[in-house]
Short mmCIF file of C-alpha atoms in Angstrom, two decimals:
data_model
loop_
_atom_site.label_atom_id
_atom_site.label_comp_id
_atom_site.label_asym_id
_atom_site.label_seq_id
_atom_site.Cartn_x
_atom_site.Cartn_y
_atom_site.Cartn_z
CA GLN A 16 0.00 0.00 0.00
CA VAL A 17 1.48 3.31 -1.06
CA ARG A 18 1.79 5.90 1.70
CA LEU A 19 3.08 9.46 1.64
CA GLN A 20 4.87 10.97 4.62
CA GLN A 21 5.55 14.68 4.79
CA SER A 22 8.31 16.50 6.63
CA GLY A 23 9.49 20.05 7.02
CA PRO A 24 9.30 23.04 9.36
CA GLY A 25 5.95 24.30 10.53
CA LEU A 26 7.15 27.88 10.94
CA VAL A 27 8.88 30.03 8.35
CA LYS A 28 9.81 33.69 8.62
CA PRO A 29 8.52 36.21 6.08
CA SER A 30 10.77 36.62 3.02
CA GLU A 31 12.47 33.29 3.71
CA THR A 32 12.12 29.95 1.92
CA LEU A 33 9.60 27.22 2.67
CA SER A 34 10.92 23.71 2.10
CA LEU A 35 8.87 20.52 2.40
CA THR A 36 9.65 16.91 1.56
CA CYS A 37 7.31 14.03 0.75
CA THR A 38 8.61 10.49 1.15
CA VAL A 39 6.91 7.67 -0.73
CA SER A 40 6.71 4.22 0.86
CA GLY A 41 5.17 1.02 -0.46
CA GLY A 42 5.81 1.89 -4.09
CA SER A 43 8.15 3.54 -6.53
CA ILE A 44 8.19 7.23 -7.22
CA SER A 45 8.78 6.59 -10.92
CA SER A 46 6.02 6.38 -13.53
CA TYR A 47 3.58 8.71 -11.78
CA TYR A 48 2.85 12.40 -11.60
CA TRP A 49 3.31 13.92 -8.13
CA SER A 50 1.63 17.12 -7.02
CA TRP A 51 1.69 19.66 -4.25
CA ILE A 52 -1.54 21.30 -3.11
CA ARG A 53 -2.24 23.76 -0.33
CA GLN A 54 -5.22 25.14 1.55
CA ALA A 55 -5.23 28.38 3.51
CA ALA A 56 -7.74 28.72 6.32
CA GLY A 57 -11.22 29.31 4.94
CA LYS A 58 -10.04 29.04 1.33
CA ARG A 59 -10.45 26.48 -1.40
CA LEU A 60 -7.73 24.00 -2.21
CA GLU A 61 -5.03 25.42 -4.48
CA TRP A 62 -2.95 23.27 -6.81
CA ILE A 63 0.69 24.37 -6.66
CA GLY A 64 2.14 22.19 -9.38
CA ARG A 65 3.24 18.73 -10.40
CA PHE A 66 6.16 16.89 -11.83
CA TYR A 67 7.00 13.61 -13.52
CA PRO A 68 10.27 12.00 -12.46
CA SER A 69 11.58 11.99 -16.02
CA GLY A 70 11.73 15.77 -15.81
CA SER A 71 8.39 17.23 -16.84
CA THR A 72 7.30 19.93 -14.36
CA THR A 73 4.28 22.23 -14.43
CA TYR A 74 3.56 24.98 -11.96
CA ASN A 75 0.52 27.07 -11.21
CA PRO A 76 1.16 30.39 -12.99
CA SER A 77 0.15 32.24 -9.83
CA LEU A 78 3.15 30.77 -8.00
CA GLU A 79 5.52 29.86 -10.81
CA SER A 80 8.06 32.60 -10.15
CA ARG A 81 8.63 31.38 -6.58
CA VAL A 82 8.24 27.59 -6.80
CA THR A 83 10.64 24.75 -7.51
CA MET A 84 9.87 21.04 -7.30
CA SER A 85 12.56 18.42 -7.28
CA VAL A 86 12.93 14.68 -6.85
CA ASP A 87 15.47 12.38 -5.23
CA MET A 88 14.88 9.00 -6.84
CA SER A 89 17.46 7.28 -4.60
CA LYS A 90 15.43 8.23 -1.51
CA ASN A 91 12.03 7.85 -3.15
CA GLN A 92 11.14 11.37 -2.12
CA PHE A 93 10.30 14.70 -3.69
CA SER A 94 10.41 18.26 -2.46
CA LEU A 95 8.71 21.61 -2.67
CA ILE A 96 10.55 24.90 -2.38
CA LEU A 97 8.61 28.17 -2.15
CA ARG A 98 10.73 31.32 -1.98
CA SER A 99 10.05 34.77 -0.54
CA VAL A 100 7.09 33.69 1.54
CA THR A 101 4.54 36.04 3.05
CA ALA A 102 1.66 35.59 5.46
CA ALA A 103 -0.50 34.72 2.45
CA ASP A 104 1.49 31.49 2.10
CA THR A 105 0.31 30.27 5.50
CA ALA A 106 -1.59 27.08 4.73
CA VAL A 107 -1.77 23.33 5.09
CA TYR A 108 0.43 21.84 2.38
CA TYR A 109 -0.27 18.40 0.91
CA CYS A 110 1.65 16.16 -1.42
CA ALA A 111 -0.28 13.73 -3.60
CA ARG A 112 0.09 11.10 -6.26
CA GLU A 113 -1.80 11.64 -9.48
CA THR A 114 -3.11 8.62 -11.31
CA HIS A 115 -6.83 8.99 -11.67
CA ALA A 116 -7.04 12.53 -10.34
CA LEU A 117 -5.24 13.02 -7.00
CA GLU A 118 -5.57 9.50 -5.77
CA ILE A 119 -3.26 9.29 -2.76
CA TRP A 120 -2.57 12.18 -0.40
CA GLY A 121 -0.08 12.88 2.34
CA PRO A 122 -1.37 13.84 5.78
CA GLY A 123 -0.69 17.54 5.32
CA THR A 124 1.73 19.95 6.99
CA LEU A 125 0.59 23.21 8.51
CA VAL A 126 3.10 25.89 7.59
CA THR A 127 2.78 29.24 9.29
CA VAL A 128 4.62 32.27 7.97
CA SER A 129 5.38 34.55 10.87
CA SER A 130 8.30 36.37 12.42
CA GLU B 22 -7.95 28.69 -16.01
CA ILE B 23 -11.26 26.94 -15.43
CA VAL B 24 -13.26 28.29 -12.50
CA LEU B 25 -15.41 25.77 -10.64
CA THR B 26 -18.45 26.93 -8.68
CA GLN B 27 -20.13 24.58 -6.24
CA SER B 28 -23.65 24.79 -4.88
CA PRO B 29 -25.08 24.94 -2.37
CA ALA B 30 -22.44 26.22 0.03
CA THR B 31 -24.04 24.27 2.86
CA LEU B 32 -26.45 21.34 2.79
CA SER B 33 -28.30 20.55 6.02
CA LEU B 34 -29.63 16.99 5.99
CA SER B 35 -30.25 14.01 8.23
CA PRO B 36 -28.77 10.51 8.11
CA GLY B 37 -30.62 8.39 5.58
CA GLU B 38 -31.46 11.35 3.34
CA ARG B 39 -30.21 11.92 -0.19
CA ALA B 40 -27.60 14.60 -0.89
CA THR B 41 -27.18 16.25 -4.27
CA LEU B 42 -24.14 18.49 -4.78
CA SER B 43 -23.49 20.53 -7.91
CA CYS B 44 -20.31 21.73 -9.57
CA GLY B 45 -20.36 24.15 -12.50
CA ALA B 46 -17.38 24.92 -14.70
CA SER B 47 -16.66 28.23 -16.47
CA ARG B 48 -15.97 26.26 -19.67
CA ASN B 49 -16.04 22.65 -20.83
CA VAL B 50 -13.98 20.22 -18.79
CA ASN B 51 -11.92 18.28 -21.29
CA ALA B 52 -12.77 14.56 -21.43
CA ASN B 53 -14.91 15.01 -18.31
CA TYR B 54 -11.79 14.94 -16.17
CA LEU B 55 -13.68 15.98 -13.08
CA ALA B 56 -13.10 14.55 -9.60
CA TRP B 57 -14.87 14.75 -6.24
CA TYR B 58 -13.15 14.64 -2.86
CA GLN B 59 -14.39 14.30 0.70
CA HIS B 60 -12.52 16.39 3.28
CA LYS B 61 -12.81 16.10 7.04
CA PRO B 62 -11.03 18.39 9.54
CA GLY B 63 -7.47 17.34 10.26
CA LEU B 64 -7.42 14.71 7.54
CA ALA B 65 -6.24 14.67 3.95
CA PRO B 66 -8.84 14.89 1.22
CA ARG B 67 -10.13 11.51 0.03
CA LEU B 68 -10.77 10.84 -3.65
CA LEU B 69 -14.34 9.64 -4.17
CA ILE B 70 -15.02 9.98 -7.89
CA TYR B 71 -12.79 10.53 -10.93
CA ASP B 72 -13.51 11.00 -14.62
CA ALA B 73 -16.87 12.45 -13.52
CA SER B 74 -18.52 9.12 -12.73
CA THR B 75 -16.00 6.43 -11.76
CA ARG B 76 -15.81 5.51 -8.09
CA ALA B 77 -12.31 5.34 -6.64
CA THR B 78 -11.10 2.15 -5.02
CA GLY B 79 -12.96 1.29 -1.84
CA ILE B 80 -15.64 3.98 -2.17
CA PRO B 81 -19.15 2.77 -1.23
CA ASP B 82 -21.74 2.64 -4.00
CA ARG B 83 -23.95 5.18 -2.23
CA PHE B 84 -21.61 7.76 -3.79
CA SER B 85 -22.19 8.43 -7.48
CA GLY B 86 -21.07 11.08 -9.93
CA SER B 87 -22.65 12.29 -13.13
CA GLY B 88 -22.51 15.10 -15.64
CA SER B 89 -20.46 16.30 -18.55
CA GLY B 90 -19.21 19.45 -20.17
CA THR B 91 -19.76 22.21 -17.63
CA ASP B 92 -22.28 20.67 -15.21
CA PHE B 93 -21.48 17.91 -12.77
CA THR B 94 -23.23 16.32 -9.80
CA LEU B 95 -22.22 14.23 -6.82
CA THR B 96 -25.03 12.24 -5.26
CA ILE B 97 -24.94 10.48 -1.91
CA SER B 98 -27.97 8.20 -2.00
CA ARG B 99 -28.41 7.66 1.76
CA LEU B 100 -26.30 9.69 4.12
CA GLU B 101 -24.38 7.81 6.76
CA PRO B 102 -23.09 9.62 9.89
CA GLU B 103 -19.52 9.45 8.55
CA ASP B 104 -20.52 11.27 5.35
CA PHE B 105 -20.90 14.65 7.03
CA ALA B 106 -17.91 16.57 5.68
CA VAL B 107 -16.88 19.13 3.07
CA TYR B 108 -16.91 18.02 -0.57
CA TYR B 109 -14.79 19.54 -3.32
CA CYS B 110 -14.85 19.12 -7.05
CA GLN B 111 -11.66 19.43 -9.08
CA GLN B 112 -10.95 19.56 -12.80
CA TYR B 113 -7.83 18.08 -14.33
CA GLY B 114 -8.86 18.01 -17.95
CA SER B 115 -7.58 21.19 -19.44
CA SER B 116 -4.07 22.50 -19.41
CA PRO B 117 -2.84 23.11 -15.87
CA PRO B 118 -3.47 24.64 -13.44
CA TRP B 119 -5.86 22.11 -12.03
CA THR B 120 -8.53 23.95 -10.09
CA PHE B 121 -10.93 23.20 -7.26
CA GLY B 122 -14.38 24.39 -6.34
CA GLN B 123 -14.96 26.29 -3.14
CA GLY B 124 -16.58 23.31 -1.43
CA THR B 125 -20.00 22.22 -0.18
CA LYS B 126 -20.38 21.46 3.51
CA VAL B 127 -22.79 18.63 4.26
CA GLU B 128 -23.96 19.04 7.83
CA ILE B 129 -26.52 17.49 10.10
#
């Protein structure tokens, strides 16, 4: 059974960089699309972007200038980097595997942007 | 990007009743690539329906999806106590970004 485990700091200072990692267990990271999604309090879910391990990456245009996604195949994990964060980036961040839609989700990480 | 609008915002029902949730798209959803998720506080969203009408693995048959083009519906035939949650639709048919509706809360 494929499971996703998220890690990363829950508190980031304004203007700094948010970095989260999603580790895949029970299956290979290859041959699937992997996405990051977030949800700010009281807001709808927002798709941040996705990548395919062979190198194809697509970001939400609203965040594209500040986002980078990367993969470490040897560790079966992938990462999200969001630069120059502000309070508006405070949200629960999820990683997910995309097969038929977003089929498997990580548990979520609350990231608060505050000094 | 495609904007999804869900209605109603809140649905107040009792266990055993039928729930009908709507999701409207600002333009056609390519190949009916429309999904529904159930979201409970503190948990990750759970995929219920994909490709507009296909139940995901392990989803009870009281959940059904229908629709095409710009109008989609999620029906819960008989509400169980565990079904009270927020439901989101999501499109993944057109060029990214994938987008979500604003959610419908099904409450007792």
